[in-house]
XYZ file of C-alpha atoms in Angstrom:
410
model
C 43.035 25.397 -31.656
C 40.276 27.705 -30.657
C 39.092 29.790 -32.781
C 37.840 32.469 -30.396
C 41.145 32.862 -28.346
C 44.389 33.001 -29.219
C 46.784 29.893 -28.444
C 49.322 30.937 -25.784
C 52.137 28.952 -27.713
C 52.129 31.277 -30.413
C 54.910 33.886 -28.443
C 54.117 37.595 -29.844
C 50.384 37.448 -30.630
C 49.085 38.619 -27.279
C 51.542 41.665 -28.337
C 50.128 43.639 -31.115
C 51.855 46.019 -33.481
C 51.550 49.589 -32.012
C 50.909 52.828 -34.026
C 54.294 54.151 -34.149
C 53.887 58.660 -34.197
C 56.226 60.822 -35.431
C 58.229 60.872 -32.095
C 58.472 57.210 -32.895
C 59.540 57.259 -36.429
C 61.900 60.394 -36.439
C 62.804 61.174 -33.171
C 65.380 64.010 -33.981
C 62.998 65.769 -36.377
C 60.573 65.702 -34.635
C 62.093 66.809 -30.738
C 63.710 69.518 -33.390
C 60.189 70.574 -34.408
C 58.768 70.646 -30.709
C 61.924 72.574 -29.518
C 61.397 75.118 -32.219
C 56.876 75.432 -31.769
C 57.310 75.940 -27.827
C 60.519 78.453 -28.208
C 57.976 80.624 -30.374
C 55.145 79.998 -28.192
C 57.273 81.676 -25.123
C 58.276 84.356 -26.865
C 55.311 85.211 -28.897
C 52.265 84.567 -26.734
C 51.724 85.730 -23.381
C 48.628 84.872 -21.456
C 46.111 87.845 -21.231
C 42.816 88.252 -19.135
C 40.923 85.707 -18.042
C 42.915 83.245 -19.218
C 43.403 84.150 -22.618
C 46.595 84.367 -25.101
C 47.670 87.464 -26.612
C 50.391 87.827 -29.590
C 53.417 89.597 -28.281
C 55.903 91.305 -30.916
C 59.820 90.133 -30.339
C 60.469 93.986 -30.135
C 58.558 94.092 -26.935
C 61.055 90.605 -25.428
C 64.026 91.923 -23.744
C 67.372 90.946 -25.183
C 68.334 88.734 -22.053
C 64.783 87.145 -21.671
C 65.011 86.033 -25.355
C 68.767 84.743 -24.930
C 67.051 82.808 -21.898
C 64.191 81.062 -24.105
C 66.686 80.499 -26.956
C 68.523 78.696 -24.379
C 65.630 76.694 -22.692
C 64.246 76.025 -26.378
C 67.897 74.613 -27.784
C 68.455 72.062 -25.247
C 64.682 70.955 -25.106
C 66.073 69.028 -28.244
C 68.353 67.073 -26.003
C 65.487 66.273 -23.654
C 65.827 62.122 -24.711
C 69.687 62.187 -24.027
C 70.194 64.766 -21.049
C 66.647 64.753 -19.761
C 67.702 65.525 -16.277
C 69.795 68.264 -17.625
C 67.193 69.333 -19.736
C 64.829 69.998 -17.192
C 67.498 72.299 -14.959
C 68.114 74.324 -17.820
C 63.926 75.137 -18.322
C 63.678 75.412 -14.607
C 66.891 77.586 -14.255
C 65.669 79.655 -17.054
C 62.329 80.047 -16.163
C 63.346 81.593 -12.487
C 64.255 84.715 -13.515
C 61.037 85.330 -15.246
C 58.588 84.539 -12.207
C 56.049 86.348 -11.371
C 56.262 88.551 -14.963
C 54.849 88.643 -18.212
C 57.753 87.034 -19.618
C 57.048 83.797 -17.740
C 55.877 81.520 -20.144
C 58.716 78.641 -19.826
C 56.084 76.502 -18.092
C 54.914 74.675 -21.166
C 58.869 73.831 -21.782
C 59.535 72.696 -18.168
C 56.403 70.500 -18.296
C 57.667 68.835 -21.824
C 61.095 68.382 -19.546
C 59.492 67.232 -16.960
C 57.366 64.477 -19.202
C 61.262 63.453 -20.555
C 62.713 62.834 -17.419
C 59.857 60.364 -16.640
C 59.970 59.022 -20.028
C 63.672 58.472 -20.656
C 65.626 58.078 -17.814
C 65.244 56.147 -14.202
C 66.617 58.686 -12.260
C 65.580 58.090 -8.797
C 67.171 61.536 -7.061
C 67.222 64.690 -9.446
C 64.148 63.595 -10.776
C 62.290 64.016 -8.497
C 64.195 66.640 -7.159
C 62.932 68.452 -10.143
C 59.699 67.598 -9.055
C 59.673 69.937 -6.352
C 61.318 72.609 -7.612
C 58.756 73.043 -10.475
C 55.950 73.116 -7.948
C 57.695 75.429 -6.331
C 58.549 77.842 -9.155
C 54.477 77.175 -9.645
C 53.558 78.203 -6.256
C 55.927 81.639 -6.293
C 55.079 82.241 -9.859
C 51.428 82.551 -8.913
C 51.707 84.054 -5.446
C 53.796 86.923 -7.547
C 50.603 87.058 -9.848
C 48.177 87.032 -7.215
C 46.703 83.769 -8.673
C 44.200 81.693 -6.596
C 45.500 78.853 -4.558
C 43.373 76.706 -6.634
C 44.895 77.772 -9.904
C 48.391 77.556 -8.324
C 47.559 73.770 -7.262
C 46.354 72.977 -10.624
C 49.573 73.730 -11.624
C 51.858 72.176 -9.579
C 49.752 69.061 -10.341
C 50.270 69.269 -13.718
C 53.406 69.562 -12.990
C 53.923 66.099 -11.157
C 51.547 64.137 -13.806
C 53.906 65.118 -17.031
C 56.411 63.460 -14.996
C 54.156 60.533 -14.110
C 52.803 60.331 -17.091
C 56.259 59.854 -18.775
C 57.139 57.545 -15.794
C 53.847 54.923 -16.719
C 54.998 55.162 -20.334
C 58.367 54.117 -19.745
C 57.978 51.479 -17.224
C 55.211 49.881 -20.391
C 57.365 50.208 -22.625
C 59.853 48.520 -20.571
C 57.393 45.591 -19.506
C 56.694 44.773 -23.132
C 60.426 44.667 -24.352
C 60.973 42.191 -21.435
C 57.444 40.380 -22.359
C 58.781 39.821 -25.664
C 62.210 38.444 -24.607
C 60.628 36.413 -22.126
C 58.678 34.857 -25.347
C 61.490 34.605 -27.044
C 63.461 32.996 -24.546
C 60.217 30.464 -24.134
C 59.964 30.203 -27.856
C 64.168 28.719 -28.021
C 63.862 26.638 -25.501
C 60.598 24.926 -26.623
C 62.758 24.488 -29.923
C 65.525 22.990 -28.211
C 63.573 20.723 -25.945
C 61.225 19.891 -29.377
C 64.598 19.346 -31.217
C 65.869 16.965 -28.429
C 62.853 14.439 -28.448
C 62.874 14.531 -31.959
C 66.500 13.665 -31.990
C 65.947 10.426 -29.444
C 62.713 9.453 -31.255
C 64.818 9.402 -34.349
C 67.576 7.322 -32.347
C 65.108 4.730 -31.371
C 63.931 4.375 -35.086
C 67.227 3.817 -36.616
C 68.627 1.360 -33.703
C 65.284 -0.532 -34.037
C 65.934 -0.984 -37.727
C 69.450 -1.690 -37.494
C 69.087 -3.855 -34.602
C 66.714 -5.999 -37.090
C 69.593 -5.839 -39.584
C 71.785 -7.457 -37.118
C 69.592 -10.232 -36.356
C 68.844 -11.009 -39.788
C 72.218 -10.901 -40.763
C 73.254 -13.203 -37.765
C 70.271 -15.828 -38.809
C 71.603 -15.544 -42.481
C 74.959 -16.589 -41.356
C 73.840 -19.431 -39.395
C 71.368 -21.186 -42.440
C 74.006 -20.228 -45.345
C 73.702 -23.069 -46.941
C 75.757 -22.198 -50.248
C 79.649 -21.079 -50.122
C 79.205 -21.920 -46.474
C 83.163 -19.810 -46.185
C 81.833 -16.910 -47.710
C 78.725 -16.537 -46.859
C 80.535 -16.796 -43.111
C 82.337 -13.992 -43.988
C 80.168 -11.555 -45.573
C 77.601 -12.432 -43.046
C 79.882 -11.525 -40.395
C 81.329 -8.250 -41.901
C 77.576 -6.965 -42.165
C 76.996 -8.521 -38.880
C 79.757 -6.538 -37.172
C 78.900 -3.055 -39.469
C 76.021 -3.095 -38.116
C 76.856 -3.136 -34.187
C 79.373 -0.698 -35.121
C 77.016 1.699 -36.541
C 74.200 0.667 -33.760
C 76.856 1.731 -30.970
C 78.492 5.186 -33.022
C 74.409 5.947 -32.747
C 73.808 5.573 -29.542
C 76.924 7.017 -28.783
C 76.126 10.196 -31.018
C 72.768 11.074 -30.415
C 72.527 9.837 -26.685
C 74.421 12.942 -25.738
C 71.004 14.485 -26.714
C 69.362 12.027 -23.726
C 68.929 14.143 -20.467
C 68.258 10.538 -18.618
C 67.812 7.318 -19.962
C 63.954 7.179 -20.733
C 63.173 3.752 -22.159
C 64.156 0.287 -21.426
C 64.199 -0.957 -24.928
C 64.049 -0.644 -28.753
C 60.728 -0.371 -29.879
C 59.194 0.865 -32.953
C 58.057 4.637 -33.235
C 54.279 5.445 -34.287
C 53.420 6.322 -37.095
C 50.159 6.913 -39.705
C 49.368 3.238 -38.707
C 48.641 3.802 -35.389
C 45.997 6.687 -36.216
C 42.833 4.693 -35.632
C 44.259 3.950 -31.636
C 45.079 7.799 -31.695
C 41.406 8.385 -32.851
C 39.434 6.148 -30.768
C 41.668 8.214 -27.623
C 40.186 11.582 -28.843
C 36.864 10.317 -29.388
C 36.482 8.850 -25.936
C 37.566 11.699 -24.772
C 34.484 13.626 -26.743
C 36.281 15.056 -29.852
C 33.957 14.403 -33.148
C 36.605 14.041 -35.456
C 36.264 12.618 -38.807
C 39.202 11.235 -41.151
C 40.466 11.136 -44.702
C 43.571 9.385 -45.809
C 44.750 9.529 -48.927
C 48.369 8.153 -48.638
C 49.056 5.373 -50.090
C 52.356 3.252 -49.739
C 54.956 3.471 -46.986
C 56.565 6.485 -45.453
C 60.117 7.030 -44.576
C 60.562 6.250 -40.855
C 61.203 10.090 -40.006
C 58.212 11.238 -42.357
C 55.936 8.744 -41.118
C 56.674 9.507 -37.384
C 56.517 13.292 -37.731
C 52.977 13.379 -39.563
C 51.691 11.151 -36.684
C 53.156 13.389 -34.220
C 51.673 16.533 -35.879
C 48.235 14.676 -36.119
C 48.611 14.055 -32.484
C 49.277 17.745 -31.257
C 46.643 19.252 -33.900
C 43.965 16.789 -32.150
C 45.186 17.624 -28.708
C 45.068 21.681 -29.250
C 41.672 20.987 -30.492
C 40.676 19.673 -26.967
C 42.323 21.431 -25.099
C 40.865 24.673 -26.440
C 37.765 23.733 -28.190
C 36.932 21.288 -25.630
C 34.450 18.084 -26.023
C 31.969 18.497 -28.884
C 34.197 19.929 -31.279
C 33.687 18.879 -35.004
C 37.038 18.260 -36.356
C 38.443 17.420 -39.747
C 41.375 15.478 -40.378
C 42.953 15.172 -44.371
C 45.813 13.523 -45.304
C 46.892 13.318 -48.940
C 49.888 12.355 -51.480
C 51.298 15.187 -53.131
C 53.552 13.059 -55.438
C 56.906 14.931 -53.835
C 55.098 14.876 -49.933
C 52.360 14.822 -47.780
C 49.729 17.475 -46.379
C 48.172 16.967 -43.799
C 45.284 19.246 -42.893
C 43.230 19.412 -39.363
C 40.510 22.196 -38.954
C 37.859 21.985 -36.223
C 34.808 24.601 -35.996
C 35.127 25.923 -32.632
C 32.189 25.362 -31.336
C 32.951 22.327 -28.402
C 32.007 22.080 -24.858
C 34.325 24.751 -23.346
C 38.385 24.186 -22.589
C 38.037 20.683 -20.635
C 40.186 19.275 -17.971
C 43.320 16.771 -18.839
C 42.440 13.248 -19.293
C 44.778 10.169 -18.282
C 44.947 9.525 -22.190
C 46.458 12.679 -22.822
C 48.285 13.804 -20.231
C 51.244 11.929 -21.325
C 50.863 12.943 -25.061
C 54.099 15.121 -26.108
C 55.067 18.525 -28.216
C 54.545 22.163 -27.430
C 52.311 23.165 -30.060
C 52.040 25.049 -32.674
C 56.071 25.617 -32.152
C 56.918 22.153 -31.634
C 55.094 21.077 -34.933
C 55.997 23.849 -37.041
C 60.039 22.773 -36.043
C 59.187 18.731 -37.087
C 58.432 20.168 -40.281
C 61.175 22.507 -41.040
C 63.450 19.767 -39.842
C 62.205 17.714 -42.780
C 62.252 20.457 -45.185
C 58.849 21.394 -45.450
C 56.348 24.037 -43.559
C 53.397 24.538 -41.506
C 50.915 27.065 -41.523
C 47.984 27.470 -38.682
C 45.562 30.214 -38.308
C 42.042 30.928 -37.252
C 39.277 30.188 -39.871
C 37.514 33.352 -41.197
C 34.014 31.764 -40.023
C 35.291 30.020 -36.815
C 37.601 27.463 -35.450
C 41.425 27.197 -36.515
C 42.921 25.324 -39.325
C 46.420 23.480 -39.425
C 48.388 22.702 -42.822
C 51.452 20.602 -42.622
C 53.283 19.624 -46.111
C 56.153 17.362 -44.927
C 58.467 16.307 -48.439
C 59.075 12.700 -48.839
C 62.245 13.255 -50.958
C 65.693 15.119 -50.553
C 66.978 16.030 -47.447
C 65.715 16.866 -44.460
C 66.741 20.399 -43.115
C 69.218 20.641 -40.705
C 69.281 24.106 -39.742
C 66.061 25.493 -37.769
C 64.465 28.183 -40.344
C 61.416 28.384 -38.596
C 60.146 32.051 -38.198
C 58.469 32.973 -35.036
C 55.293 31.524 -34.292
């Protein structure tokens, strides 16, 4: 819970929203509007001495020289679905025009050049293409008596549209498959979050119900009054009980990839903070407590806020590092709890794992924001404006607990 680096369990915030251009946001229009702006620029400009651009009526275009840039201009549109294509019709259209006036196709073959790079892996008329535009280059200016230097200018800028397109694509392509990746990481941190949940939740419920077994056995055994029915009763609640006991284990130790612990013992919960805080403190976190709760917790309330209290301490180490003033708050809403951890920032430096909490369990901010939707309620954690990160649970202590994960991406 630094608050000078982002936490690497939040999947999409090393990925920032790019500015999205008008090729971006209306791709049609606006290939439609670049097809249209280079089709006048062949036919109306013409380059004039020393590298100037003169305006060149349509009277003065020959009828089969403007059928040609009409034709290299129309399917420059296509140049995101046919790139390849694209490019063979500027190149093919272009060739009759070498070494004249009328040659001014390059800025459309270098456009279909970029596309080909951009928006297609084509691994043999690509570049294929390539070389034919630095050839039409090189006999373009030989026809023109350029200099070899401005005929190797071109040809370069012929290869680095293509390149260019080529780096933007294969980027593009890296973040798409960065962001699946995350959200492949992000599921499967729910499920596995989900899962211990699940088997923590087993061991509370057989731990209680085991106790209702044995006190139902003792009761039996000292009934003392309506010894028959007492028998009875005692038995029927006795036997409910191991009934329910096995269905449980039966049910939610599907959810067990091994069997992990040897017996039924109770879960933590807000009890067990002061152990949890003397851990944290030995291991050189300054962390300072309020708690406001008053009266008992339901088992999977109780055990959740501890759990959240756990991870929120443990992020605080682990990227704030030894030194770290750190608040805890935990108060009674009337409906539910909130529980509140913010820490300053300003510790020793990320330290290395200690025995005491190497063994402690979640997956951060992801793992803690799905306890809480689980129950129903939320969980909110972002960087303070002056420093350090701040946490805010609210877990409800009424109703029912949500079932289906509505957590949105962390």
């Amino acid at each position: 819970m630094n608050g000078t680096a982002p936490h690497p369990e939040l999947p999409g915030r090393s990925l920032p929203g790019r500015f999205r251009g008008p090729f971006t946001r209306w791709p049609r229009g606006a290939d439609a509007v670049l097809a249209t702006a280079l089709f006048l620029a062949t036919t109306f400009l013409e380059e004039g001495p020393g590298d100037s651009l003169l305006f060149r009526p349509l009277t003065d275009v020959p009828l089969p020289v403007l059928l040609l840039f009409v034709l290299a201009g129309a399917a420059l549109y296509r140049r995101r679905h046919q790139p390849v294509a694209v490019l063979y019709v500027a190149l093919a259209a272009w060739a009759p025009t070498l070494g004249s006036s009328y040659a001014t196709l390059g800025g459309v073959v270098i456009v279909a050049l970029y596309s080909v790079g951009r928006h297609t892996d084509d691994t043999r008329w690509g570049p294929v293409g390539i070389v034919v535009a630095a050839a039409a280059v090189t006999i373009d200016g030989l026809l023109g008596s350029l200099p070899w230097g401005d005929i190797g200018f071109g040809a370069v800028v012929m290869s680095g549209a293509w390149y260019l397109g080529r780096r933007l694509r294969l980027r593009a392509e890296r973040v798409v498959r960065l962001r699946k990746e995350q959200a492949a990481e992000a599921r499967r941190i729910v499920t596995e979050e989900r899962t211990h949940i699940a088997r923590e939740l087993h061991d509370v419920v057989a731990h209680r119900v085991s106790m209702m077994t044995v006190q139902a056995g003792a009761a039996r055994m000292v009934a003392a009054e309506d010894p028959q029915g007492a028998l009875e009763a005692m038995t029927a609640v006795e036997e409910a009980g191991r009934q329910a006991l096995d269905e449980l284990r039966h049910l939610l130790g599907v959810l067990r990839p091994q069997a992990e612990r040897g017996g039924l013992v109770p879960q933590a919960g807000l009890a067990d903070l002061p152990r949890l805080l003397a851990e944290v403190r030995e291991a050189g976190l300054d962390v300072s407590v309020t708690n406001d709760v008053r009266g008992p917790l339901p088992a999977r309330v109780d055990l959740s806020a501890y759990r959240i209290v756990q991870e929120a301490l443990t992020n605080v180490l682990k990227h704030s590092g030894p030194g770290t003033r750190t608040e805890v708050r935990l108060r009674d809403d009337g409906d539910g709890i909130t529980i509140e951890v913010q820490d300053d920032g300003h510790g020793a430096g990320v330290p290395s794992v200690s025995a005491a909490h190497e063994s402690l369990p979640g997956h951060g901010i992801v793992g803690m924001r799905e306890r809480a939707v689980l129950l129903g309620g939320s969980l909110d954690a972002r960087p303070r404006p002056g420093g350090g990160f701040r946490l805010t649970a609210h877990l409800p202590t009424e109703g029912e607990s949500n079932g289906e994960h509505k957590g949105e991406p962390a």
